[in-house]
Amino acid sequence: MGVLNVTPDSFSDGGQWADGDAAIAHGVQLAAEGASIVDIGGESTRPGAERPSELEELRRVIPVVHALTEQGITVSIDTMRAEVARAAIDAGATIINDVSGGLADPQMPSVVAETGAPFVVMHWRGHSVDMQDRAHYDDVVADVRAELEARVSTLRDQGVGDDQIIVDPGIGFAKTAEHNWALLRGLERIIDLGWPVLIGTSRKAFLGRIGRAEGDERPLDRRDVATAITSAFAARRGVWGVRVHDVTATVDALDVAAALGVVNEEERS
Ligand code: PMM
C-alpha cells in the first residue's frame, strides 16, 4: 500500500502532494512502482495536528480518488469521516482506512456496513492533538490486542461484515518508541486474532531515533531503509499489507526477503 497524503502538513510528506495534479502523478507513480493499493488521505494525523474541515478534506481527496480509480488503480480512502468515506467510495475507492477504527465519527460503522467495503480498523485512543498523553499500557501487545478485539466486536454488532475487517495495531498512535518496537516484536499476537493485518511504520519517529544518540535523529528522507526492513519483517510474520511512502525500497526488501525464502509471494501487498 503506497501512501498519498494530499495535505499541507503531514509529518512525512506534508505539502509535497497538496496540489491535485502533483498528487495524481505521484499516485500513478506509486502504482507503477508496485503498490497494489494507493491510500489517499486529506487529514494529517501527525502528533499535535489540527483537523481540516470536512469540506476541505473532500476538496483535497475526491478529485484524486476519481483520477486514480479512472486509471484502474485500487484506492483506499484514509479518513475518519463517514461522509468523506462515502464520497470516496462513490468516486471509485474500494477500501476505507479509518485510523480511529470507526470511533471518531458515529456514522462511520453504518456507512461501512452499507458500502460493504473492506474496512481498516486501526487501534486508536483519541485525536492526534493529544494522543501521546494516552500512551500508557500495562502490556502494550495484550492491551492493543484486547482493544482491537473489542472494537471489532462492536463493529460486527453494528452490521460490519466479517469479510470487511482488516486490523492495524496503529504504530505511532498513542504509542512511545518502545511501544512500537514491542508491537512489532509481538506481531504474531495481533495476527492470531484471525483478521488480515495492515501495518504502517513508514518514516515514523521511532525509526528516526533507533541507533542514534539522544537528540540525534535520521531526517524523514533517510528513514526509508528502516521502513523497508520493518515492512519486510512484518510481511515475513504474515501481515496482509504494509503501508509505505517509498514503494520501491519496500518492494526491494520484500524481493530480497522472498529470495531468502522468508516471504511468500502472496504476502506481498
Ligand atoms: N499511519 C498514518 C496515517 N494513516 N493508516 C493506517 N491504517 N495505519 C497507519 O499506521 C497510518 C495510517 C500516519 O502516517 P502518514 O502521516 O505518513 O500518512
PDB file of C-alpha atoms and ligand atoms in Angstrom:
ATOM      1  CA  MET A   1       0.000   0.000   0.000  1.00  0.00           C
ATOM      2  CA  GLY A   2       1.512   3.299  -1.126  1.00  0.00           C
ATOM      3  CA  VAL A   3       0.850   6.465   0.899  1.00  0.00           C
ATOM      4  CA  LEU A   4      -0.511   9.553  -0.832  1.00  0.00           C
ATOM      5  CA  ASN A   5      -1.142  12.407   1.591  1.00  0.00           C
ATOM      6  CA  VAL A   6      -2.939  15.294  -0.109  1.00  0.00           C
ATOM      7  CA  THR A   7      -2.225  17.586   2.827  1.00  0.00           C
ATOM      8  CA  PRO A   8      -0.129  20.657   3.552  1.00  0.00           C
ATOM      9  CA  ASP A   9       1.045  19.305   6.920  1.00  0.00           C
ATOM     10  CA  SER A  10       1.559  15.512   7.123  1.00  0.00           C
ATOM     11  CA  PHE A  11       4.704  14.765   9.104  1.00  0.00           C
ATOM     12  CA  SER A  12       6.280  12.616   6.422  1.00  0.00           C
ATOM     13  CA  ASP A  13       5.395  14.225   3.102  1.00  0.00           C
ATOM     14  CA  GLY A  14       3.297  17.277   4.056  1.00  0.00           C
ATOM     15  CA  GLY A  15       2.955  19.798   1.260  1.00  0.00           C
ATOM     16  CA  GLN A  16       4.640  17.647  -1.366  1.00  0.00           C
ATOM     17  CA  TRP A  17       1.397  16.433  -2.949  1.00  0.00           C
ATOM     18  CA  ALA A  18      -1.018  19.140  -1.764  1.00  0.00           C
ATOM     19  CA  ASP A  19      -1.565  20.214  -5.362  1.00  0.00           C
ATOM     20  CA  GLY A  20      -4.098  17.894  -7.068  1.00  0.00           C
ATOM     21  CA  ASP A  21      -2.127  17.301 -10.275  1.00  0.00           C
ATOM     22  CA  ALA A  22       1.070  16.540  -8.374  1.00  0.00           C
ATOM     23  CA  ALA A  23      -0.895  14.150  -6.136  1.00  0.00           C
ATOM     24  CA  ILE A  24      -2.386  12.309  -9.117  1.00  0.00           C
ATOM     25  CA  ALA A  25       1.017  11.968 -10.791  1.00  0.00           C
ATOM     26  CA  HIS A  26       2.514  10.654  -7.562  1.00  0.00           C
ATOM     27  CA  GLY A  27      -0.318   8.128  -7.123  1.00  0.00           C
ATOM     28  CA  VAL A  28       0.272   6.821 -10.660  1.00  0.00           C
ATOM     29  CA  GLN A  29       3.965   6.537  -9.848  1.00  0.00           C
ATOM     30  CA  LEU A  30       3.313   4.595  -6.610  1.00  0.00           C
ATOM     31  CA  ALA A  31       1.180   2.099  -8.541  1.00  0.00           C
ATOM     32  CA  ALA A  32       3.834   1.800 -11.279  1.00  0.00           C
ATOM     33  CA  GLU A  33       6.453   1.116  -8.606  1.00  0.00           C
ATOM     34  CA  GLY A  34       4.432  -1.854  -7.349  1.00  0.00           C
ATOM     35  CA  ALA A  35       1.835  -0.622  -4.871  1.00  0.00           C
ATOM     36  CA  SER A  36      -1.290  -2.813  -5.109  1.00  0.00           C
ATOM     37  CA  ILE A  37      -3.286  -0.095  -3.343  1.00  0.00           C
ATOM     38  CA  VAL A  38      -2.822   3.687  -3.162  1.00  0.00           C
ATOM     39  CA  ASP A  39      -4.010   5.084   0.203  1.00  0.00           C
ATOM     40  CA  ILE A  40      -5.270   8.644  -0.211  1.00  0.00           C
ATOM     41  CA  GLY A  41      -5.583  10.895   2.836  1.00  0.00           C
ATOM     42  CA  GLY A  42      -6.621  14.519   3.258  1.00  0.00           C
ATOM     43  CA  GLU A  43      -6.058  14.921   7.004  1.00  0.00           C
ATOM     44  CA  SER A  44      -2.687  14.880   8.704  1.00  0.00           C
ATOM     45  CA  THR A  45      -2.556  12.614  11.757  1.00  0.00           C
ATOM     46  CA  ARG A  46       0.880  13.664  12.971  1.00  0.00           C
ATOM     47  CA  PRO A  47       1.014  14.243  16.756  1.00  0.00           C
ATOM     48  CA  GLY A  48      -0.464  17.667  17.555  1.00  0.00           C
ATOM     49  CA  ALA A  49      -2.153  18.139  14.144  1.00  0.00           C
ATOM     50  CA  GLU A  50      -5.280  20.329  13.822  1.00  0.00           C
ATOM     51  CA  ARG A  51      -8.162  18.869  11.776  1.00  0.00           C
ATOM     52  CA  PRO A  52      -9.245  20.354   8.427  1.00  0.00           C
ATOM     53  CA  SER A  53     -12.971  20.966   7.861  1.00  0.00           C
ATOM     54  CA  GLU A  54     -14.950  18.194   6.174  1.00  0.00           C
ATOM     55  CA  LEU A  55     -15.403  20.371   3.096  1.00  0.00           C
ATOM     56  CA  GLU A  56     -11.684  20.987   2.858  1.00  0.00           C
ATOM     57  CA  GLU A  57     -10.941  17.267   3.255  1.00  0.00           C
ATOM     58  CA  LEU A  58     -13.409  16.422   0.470  1.00  0.00           C
ATOM     59  CA  ARG A  59     -11.905  19.130  -1.751  1.00  0.00           C
ATOM     60  CA  ARG A  60      -8.436  17.639  -1.280  1.00  0.00           C
ATOM     61  CA  VAL A  61      -9.144  13.953  -1.824  1.00  0.00           C
ATOM     62  CA  ILE A  62     -12.144  13.380  -4.090  1.00  0.00           C
ATOM     63  CA  PRO A  63     -10.643  14.612  -7.395  1.00  0.00           C
ATOM     64  CA  VAL A  64      -7.559  12.490  -6.723  1.00  0.00           C
ATOM     65  CA  VAL A  65      -9.641   9.388  -5.920  1.00  0.00           C
ATOM     66  CA  HIS A  66     -11.547   9.958  -9.168  1.00  0.00           C
ATOM     67  CA  ALA A  67      -8.484  10.391 -11.316  1.00  0.00           C
ATOM     68  CA  LEU A  68      -6.614   7.361  -9.960  1.00  0.00           C
ATOM     69  CA  THR A  69      -9.539   4.928  -9.958  1.00  0.00           C
ATOM     70  CA  GLU A  70     -10.388   6.001 -13.529  1.00  0.00           C
ATOM     71  CA  GLN A  71      -6.949   4.718 -14.467  1.00  0.00           C
ATOM     72  CA  GLY A  72      -7.703   1.334 -12.898  1.00  0.00           C
ATOM     73  CA  ILE A  73      -5.697   1.914  -9.705  1.00  0.00           C
ATOM     74  CA  THR A  74      -7.081   0.366  -6.497  1.00  0.00           C
ATOM     75  CA  VAL A  75      -7.610   3.149  -3.978  1.00  0.00           C
ATOM     76  CA  SER A  76      -8.235   3.187  -0.247  1.00  0.00           C
ATOM     77  CA  ILE A  77      -9.503   6.331   1.446  1.00  0.00           C
ATOM     78  CA  ASP A  78      -7.695   7.270   4.655  1.00  0.00           C
ATOM     79  CA  THR A  79     -10.350   9.176   6.603  1.00  0.00           C
ATOM     80  CA  MET A  80     -12.083   9.357   9.966  1.00  0.00           C
ATOM     81  CA  ARG A  81     -15.192  10.962   8.435  1.00  0.00           C
ATOM     82  CA  ALA A  82     -18.173   8.907   7.249  1.00  0.00           C
ATOM     83  CA  GLU A  83     -19.173  11.444   4.576  1.00  0.00           C
ATOM     84  CA  VAL A  84     -15.657  11.519   3.143  1.00  0.00           C
ATOM     85  CA  ALA A  85     -15.621   7.707   3.105  1.00  0.00           C
ATOM     86  CA  ARG A  86     -18.980   7.616   1.338  1.00  0.00           C
ATOM     87  CA  ALA A  87     -17.970  10.235  -1.245  1.00  0.00           C
ATOM     88  CA  ALA A  88     -14.689   8.445  -1.895  1.00  0.00           C
ATOM     89  CA  ILE A  89     -16.458   5.112  -2.435  1.00  0.00           C
ATOM     90  CA  ASP A  90     -18.844   6.897  -4.838  1.00  0.00           C
ATOM     91  CA  ALA A  91     -15.772   8.284  -6.633  1.00  0.00           C
ATOM     92  CA  GLY A  92     -14.293   4.779  -7.050  1.00  0.00           C
ATOM     93  CA  ALA A  93     -12.354   3.959  -3.876  1.00  0.00           C
ATOM     94  CA  THR A  94     -12.822   0.355  -2.738  1.00  0.00           C
ATOM     95  CA  ILE A  95     -11.295   0.282   0.760  1.00  0.00           C
ATOM     96  CA  ILE A  96     -11.949   2.516   3.798  1.00  0.00           C
ATOM     97  CA  ASN A  97      -8.949   3.088   6.069  1.00  0.00           C
ATOM     98  CA  ASP A  98     -10.009   4.759   9.309  1.00  0.00           C
ATOM     99  CA  VAL A  99      -7.217   5.394  11.833  1.00  0.00           C
ATOM    100  CA  SER A 100      -9.907   5.730  14.517  1.00  0.00           C
ATOM    101  CA  GLY A 101     -11.440   2.338  13.685  1.00  0.00           C
ATOM    102  CA  GLY A 102     -14.874   3.955  13.452  1.00  0.00           C
ATOM    103  CA  LEU A 103     -14.633   5.783  16.793  1.00  0.00           C
ATOM    104  CA  ALA A 104     -14.193   9.368  15.579  1.00  0.00           C
ATOM    105  CA  ASP A 105     -17.444   9.565  13.605  1.00  0.00           C
ATOM    106  CA  PRO A 106     -20.534   7.731  14.923  1.00  0.00           C
ATOM    107  CA  GLN A 107     -21.865   7.446  11.351  1.00  0.00           C
ATOM    108  CA  MET A 108     -18.815   5.548  10.099  1.00  0.00           C
ATOM    109  CA  PRO A 109     -19.918   1.996  11.045  1.00  0.00           C
ATOM    110  CA  SER A 110     -23.242   2.332   9.185  1.00  0.00           C
ATOM    111  CA  VAL A 111     -21.538   3.767   6.085  1.00  0.00           C
ATOM    112  CA  VAL A 112     -19.026   0.904   6.170  1.00  0.00           C
ATOM    113  CA  ALA A 113     -21.848  -1.631   6.534  1.00  0.00           C
ATOM    114  CA  GLU A 114     -23.826  -0.021   3.672  1.00  0.00           C
ATOM    115  CA  THR A 115     -20.899   0.083   1.255  1.00  0.00           C
ATOM    116  CA  GLY A 116     -19.668  -3.437   2.058  1.00  0.00           C
ATOM    117  CA  ALA A 117     -16.112  -2.151   1.502  1.00  0.00           C
ATOM    118  CA  PRO A 118     -13.111  -3.620   3.347  1.00  0.00           C
ATOM    119  CA  PHE A 119     -12.534  -1.515   6.462  1.00  0.00           C
ATOM    120  CA  VAL A 120      -9.178  -0.967   8.160  1.00  0.00           C
ATOM    121  CA  VAL A 121      -9.805  -0.834  11.909  1.00  0.00           C
ATOM    122  CA  MET A 122      -6.753   0.833  13.420  1.00  0.00           C
ATOM    123  CA  HIS A 123      -6.012   0.867  17.148  1.00  0.00           C
ATOM    124  CA  TRP A 124      -6.742   4.423  18.305  1.00  0.00           C
ATOM    125  CA  ARG A 125      -7.160   6.197  21.617  1.00  0.00           C
ATOM    126  CA  GLY A 126      -8.039   9.716  20.521  1.00  0.00           C
ATOM    127  CA  HIS A 127      -7.259  12.536  18.119  1.00  0.00           C
ATOM    128  CA  SER A 128      -3.673  13.445  17.278  1.00  0.00           C
ATOM    129  CA  VAL A 129      -3.760  16.737  19.121  1.00  0.00           C
ATOM    130  CA  ASP A 130      -3.198  14.995  22.499  1.00  0.00           C
ATOM    131  CA  MET A 131      -2.880  11.275  21.670  1.00  0.00           C
ATOM    132  CA  GLN A 132       0.606  10.924  23.141  1.00  0.00           C
ATOM    133  CA  ASP A 133      -0.867  11.672  26.599  1.00  0.00           C
ATOM    134  CA  ARG A 134      -2.696   8.343  26.214  1.00  0.00           C
ATOM    135  CA  ALA A 135       0.426   6.238  25.579  1.00  0.00           C
ATOM    136  CA  HIS A 136       0.065   4.223  28.797  1.00  0.00           C
ATOM    137  CA  TYR A 137      -0.221   0.422  28.759  1.00  0.00           C
ATOM    138  CA  ASP A 138       0.254  -2.434  31.228  1.00  0.00           C
ATOM    139  CA  ASP A 139       1.353  -4.736  28.403  1.00  0.00           C
ATOM    140  CA  VAL A 140       1.146  -2.932  25.076  1.00  0.00           C
ATOM    141  CA  VAL A 141       0.683  -6.042  22.911  1.00  0.00           C
ATOM    142  CA  ALA A 142      -2.006  -7.543  25.153  1.00  0.00           C
ATOM    143  CA  ASP A 143      -3.761  -4.184  25.599  1.00  0.00           C
ATOM    144  CA  VAL A 144      -3.770  -3.272  21.889  1.00  0.00           C
ATOM    145  CA  ARG A 145      -4.944  -6.783  21.046  1.00  0.00           C
ATOM    146  CA  ALA A 146      -7.809  -6.597  23.554  1.00  0.00           C
ATOM    147  CA  GLU A 147      -8.854  -3.092  22.439  1.00  0.00           C
ATOM    148  CA  LEU A 148      -8.840  -4.156  18.767  1.00  0.00           C
ATOM    149  CA  GLU A 149     -10.874  -7.246  19.627  1.00  0.00           C
ATOM    150  CA  ALA A 150     -13.463  -5.122  21.472  1.00  0.00           C
ATOM    151  CA  ARG A 151     -13.635  -2.617  18.602  1.00  0.00           C
ATOM    152  CA  VAL A 152     -14.141  -5.357  16.009  1.00  0.00           C
ATOM    153  CA  SER A 153     -16.844  -6.934  18.134  1.00  0.00           C
ATOM    154  CA  THR A 154     -18.741  -3.613  18.358  1.00  0.00           C
ATOM    155  CA  LEU A 155     -18.405  -3.059  14.601  1.00  0.00           C
ATOM    156  CA  ARG A 156     -19.778  -6.528  13.905  1.00  0.00           C
ATOM    157  CA  ASP A 157     -22.741  -5.747  16.173  1.00  0.00           C
ATOM    158  CA  GLN A 158     -23.236  -2.581  14.114  1.00  0.00           C
ATOM    159  CA  GLY A 159     -23.559  -4.585  10.884  1.00  0.00           C
ATOM    160  CA  VAL A 160     -19.993  -4.623   9.544  1.00  0.00           C
ATOM    161  CA  GLY A 161     -19.356  -7.995   7.893  1.00  0.00           C
ATOM    162  CA  ASP A 162     -16.546 -10.371   8.817  1.00  0.00           C
ATOM    163  CA  ASP A 163     -15.295 -10.196   5.229  1.00  0.00           C
ATOM    164  CA  GLN A 164     -14.813  -6.416   5.635  1.00  0.00           C
ATOM    165  CA  ILE A 165     -12.499  -6.399   8.665  1.00  0.00           C
ATOM    166  CA  ILE A 166      -8.777  -5.623   8.463  1.00  0.00           C
ATOM    167  CA  VAL A 167      -6.993  -4.691  11.715  1.00  0.00           C
ATOM    168  CA  ASP A 168      -3.972  -2.455  12.312  1.00  0.00           C
ATOM    169  CA  PRO A 169      -2.130  -2.005  15.649  1.00  0.00           C
ATOM    170  CA  GLY A 170      -1.618   1.712  14.920  1.00  0.00           C
ATOM    171  CA  ILE A 171       2.142   2.133  15.086  1.00  0.00           C
ATOM    172  CA  GLY A 172       2.918   5.636  16.433  1.00  0.00           C
ATOM    173  CA  PHE A 173      -0.643   6.405  17.535  1.00  0.00           C
ATOM    174  CA  ALA A 174      -0.695   6.893  21.322  1.00  0.00           C
ATOM    175  CA  LYS A 175       2.496   4.799  21.439  1.00  0.00           C
ATOM    176  CA  THR A 176       6.053   5.539  22.535  1.00  0.00           C
ATOM    177  CA  ALA A 177       9.015   4.235  20.526  1.00  0.00           C
ATOM    178  CA  GLU A 178       9.305   1.301  22.935  1.00  0.00           C
ATOM    179  CA  HIS A 179       5.600   0.503  22.481  1.00  0.00           C
ATOM    180  CA  ASN A 180       6.088   0.457  18.692  1.00  0.00           C
ATOM    181  CA  TRP A 181       9.047  -1.933  18.906  1.00  0.00           C
ATOM    182  CA  ALA A 182       7.156  -4.189  21.327  1.00  0.00           C
ATOM    183  CA  LEU A 183       4.196  -4.316  18.923  1.00  0.00           C
ATOM    184  CA  LEU A 184       6.451  -5.249  16.008  1.00  0.00           C
ATOM    185  CA  ARG A 185       8.158  -7.948  18.074  1.00  0.00           C
ATOM    186  CA  GLY A 186       4.762  -9.232  19.216  1.00  0.00           C
ATOM    187  CA  LEU A 187       3.042  -9.043  15.829  1.00  0.00           C
ATOM    188  CA  GLU A 188       2.039 -12.723  15.949  1.00  0.00           C
ATOM    189  CA  ARG A 189      -0.322 -11.884  18.816  1.00  0.00           C
ATOM    190  CA  ILE A 190      -2.134  -9.379  16.603  1.00  0.00           C
ATOM    191  CA  ILE A 191      -2.113 -11.721  13.582  1.00  0.00           C
ATOM    192  CA  ASP A 192      -3.550 -14.567  15.652  1.00  0.00           C
ATOM    193  CA  LEU A 193      -6.724 -12.518  16.192  1.00  0.00           C
ATOM    194  CA  GLY A 194      -7.537 -14.090  12.820  1.00  0.00           C
ATOM    195  CA  TRP A 195      -8.144 -10.922  10.764  1.00  0.00           C
ATOM    196  CA  PRO A 196      -5.965  -9.622   7.934  1.00  0.00           C
ATOM    197  CA  VAL A 197      -3.410  -7.193   9.429  1.00  0.00           C
ATOM    198  CA  LEU A 198      -2.139  -3.922   7.974  1.00  0.00           C
ATOM    199  CA  ILE A 199       0.939  -2.268   9.444  1.00  0.00           C
ATOM    200  CA  GLY A 200       2.294   1.244   8.938  1.00  0.00           C
ATOM    201  CA  THR A 201       5.806   2.001  10.184  1.00  0.00           C
ATOM    202  CA  SER A 202       6.745   4.297   7.313  1.00  0.00           C
ATOM    203  CA  ARG A 203       9.078   7.173   8.267  1.00  0.00           C
ATOM    204  CA  LYS A 204       7.704   7.273  11.794  1.00  0.00           C
ATOM    205  CA  ALA A 205       9.713   8.932  14.555  1.00  0.00           C
ATOM    206  CA  PHE A 206      10.824   5.686  16.249  1.00  0.00           C
ATOM    207  CA  LEU A 207      12.658   4.759  13.041  1.00  0.00           C
ATOM    208  CA  GLY A 208      14.381   8.134  13.119  1.00  0.00           C
ATOM    209  CA  ARG A 209      15.690   7.600  16.644  1.00  0.00           C
ATOM    210  CA  ILE A 210      16.788   3.955  16.630  1.00  0.00           C
ATOM    211  CA  GLY A 211      20.555   3.565  16.952  1.00  0.00           C
ATOM    212  CA  ARG A 212      21.097   7.308  17.345  1.00  0.00           C
ATOM    213  CA  ALA A 213      22.241   9.282  20.365  1.00  0.00           C
ATOM    214  CA  GLU A 214      19.655  11.246  22.349  1.00  0.00           C
ATOM    215  CA  GLY A 215      18.580  14.314  20.348  1.00  0.00           C
ATOM    216  CA  ASP A 216      20.052  12.978  17.082  1.00  0.00           C
ATOM    217  CA  GLU A 217      17.535  11.680  14.515  1.00  0.00           C
ATOM    218  CA  ARG A 218      17.583  10.395  10.968  1.00  0.00           C
ATOM    219  CA  PRO A 219      15.760  13.035   8.923  1.00  0.00           C
ATOM    220  CA  LEU A 220      12.451  11.986   7.293  1.00  0.00           C
ATOM    221  CA  ASP A 221      14.050  11.434   3.891  1.00  0.00           C
ATOM    222  CA  ARG A 222      16.579   8.993   5.434  1.00  0.00           C
ATOM    223  CA  ARG A 223      14.039   6.637   7.036  1.00  0.00           C
ATOM    224  CA  ASP A 224      13.052   4.554   4.002  1.00  0.00           C
ATOM    225  CA  VAL A 225      15.659   1.822   4.556  1.00  0.00           C
ATOM    226  CA  ALA A 226      14.446   1.338   8.130  1.00  0.00           C
ATOM    227  CA  THR A 227      10.860   1.366   6.809  1.00  0.00           C
ATOM    228  CA  ALA A 228      11.642  -1.270   4.177  1.00  0.00           C
ATOM    229  CA  ILE A 229      13.280  -3.532   6.772  1.00  0.00           C
ATOM    230  CA  THR A 230      10.436  -3.282   9.291  1.00  0.00           C
ATOM    231  CA  SER A 231       7.913  -3.810   6.469  1.00  0.00           C
ATOM    232  CA  ALA A 232       9.714  -6.915   5.182  1.00  0.00           C
ATOM    233  CA  PHE A 233       9.889  -8.188   8.757  1.00  0.00           C
ATOM    234  CA  ALA A 234       6.120  -7.678   9.125  1.00  0.00           C
ATOM    235  CA  ALA A 235       5.485  -9.401   5.774  1.00  0.00           C
ATOM    236  CA  ARG A 236       7.589 -12.327   6.960  1.00  0.00           C
ATOM    237  CA  ARG A 237       5.378 -12.572  10.017  1.00  0.00           C
ATOM    238  CA  GLY A 238       2.351 -12.845   7.691  1.00  0.00           C
ATOM    239  CA  VAL A 239       0.649  -9.447   7.617  1.00  0.00           C
ATOM    240  CA  TRP A 240      -1.829  -8.721   4.827  1.00  0.00           C
ATOM    241  CA  GLY A 241      -0.318  -5.366   3.876  1.00  0.00           C
ATOM    242  CA  VAL A 242       2.320  -2.768   4.650  1.00  0.00           C
ATOM    243  CA  ARG A 243       1.641   0.971   4.267  1.00  0.00           C
ATOM    244  CA  VAL A 244       4.723   2.821   2.970  1.00  0.00           C
ATOM    245  CA  HIS A 245       5.773   6.061   1.300  1.00  0.00           C
ATOM    246  CA  ASP A 246       8.738   4.660  -0.644  1.00  0.00           C
ATOM    247  CA  VAL A 247       7.243   1.730  -2.532  1.00  0.00           C
ATOM    248  CA  THR A 248      10.430   0.932  -4.489  1.00  0.00           C
ATOM    249  CA  ALA A 249      12.536   0.456  -1.341  1.00  0.00           C
ATOM    250  CA  THR A 250       9.926  -1.812   0.239  1.00  0.00           C
ATOM    251  CA  VAL A 251       9.419  -3.865  -2.939  1.00  0.00           C
ATOM    252  CA  ASP A 252      13.216  -4.377  -2.987  1.00  0.00           C
ATOM    253  CA  ALA A 253      13.168  -5.504   0.650  1.00  0.00           C
ATOM    254  CA  LEU A 254      10.249  -7.890   0.013  1.00  0.00           C
ATOM    255  CA  ASP A 255      12.014  -9.315  -3.069  1.00  0.00           C
ATOM    256  CA  VAL A 256      15.179  -9.950  -1.079  1.00  0.00           C
ATOM    257  CA  ALA A 257      13.221 -11.494   1.769  1.00  0.00           C
ATOM    258  CA  ALA A 258      11.378 -13.701  -0.753  1.00  0.00           C
ATOM    259  CA  ALA A 259      14.693 -14.816  -2.272  1.00  0.00           C
ATOM    260  CA  LEU A 260      15.840 -15.758   1.193  1.00  0.00           C
ATOM    261  CA  GLY A 261      12.696 -17.844   1.492  1.00  0.00           C
ATOM    262  CA  VAL A 262      11.111 -15.832   4.235  1.00  0.00           C
ATOM    263  CA  VAL A 263       8.179 -14.160   2.455  1.00  0.00           C
ATOM    264  CA  ASN A 264       5.512 -15.809   0.323  1.00  0.00           C
ATOM    265  CA  GLU A 265       4.688 -14.081  -2.947  1.00  0.00           C
ATOM    266  CA  GLU A 266       1.033 -13.845  -1.932  1.00  0.00           C
ATOM    267  CA  GLU A 267       2.059 -11.940   1.206  1.00  0.00           C
ATOM    268  CA  ARG A 268       3.173  -9.014  -0.973  1.00  0.00           C
ATOM    269  CA  SER A 269       0.576  -6.283  -0.970  1.00  0.00           C
TER     270      SER A 269
HETATM  271  N1  PMM B   1      -0.411   5.993   9.753  1.00  0.00           N
HETATM  272  C1  PMM B   1      -0.652   7.231   9.307  1.00  0.00           C
HETATM  273  C2  PMM B   1      -1.821   7.513   8.562  1.00  0.00           C
HETATM  274  N2  PMM B   1      -2.721   6.548   8.270  1.00  0.00           N
HETATM  275  N3  PMM B   1      -3.404   4.303   8.433  1.00  0.00           N
HETATM  276  C3  PMM B   1      -3.193   3.071   8.903  1.00  0.00           C
HETATM  277  N4  PMM B   1      -4.094   2.112   8.650  1.00  0.00           N
HETATM  278  N5  PMM B   1      -2.090   2.739   9.629  1.00  0.00           N
HETATM  279  C4  PMM B   1      -1.123   3.660   9.937  1.00  0.00           C
HETATM  280  O1  PMM B   1      -0.151   3.311  10.626  1.00  0.00           O
HETATM  281  C5  PMM B   1      -1.320   5.000   9.479  1.00  0.00           C
HETATM  282  C6  PMM B   1      -2.494   5.279   8.716  1.00  0.00           C
HETATM  283  C7  PMM B   1       0.325   8.322   9.623  1.00  0.00           C
HETATM  284  O2  PMM B   1       1.349   8.371   8.702  1.00  0.00           O
HETATM  285  P1  PMM B   1       1.432   9.435   7.478  1.00  0.00           P
HETATM  286  O3  PMM B   1       1.211  10.805   8.072  1.00  0.00           O
HETATM  287  O4  PMM B   1       2.805   9.270   6.958  1.00  0.00           O
HETATM  288  O5  PMM B   1       0.392   9.101   6.473  1.00  0.00           O
END
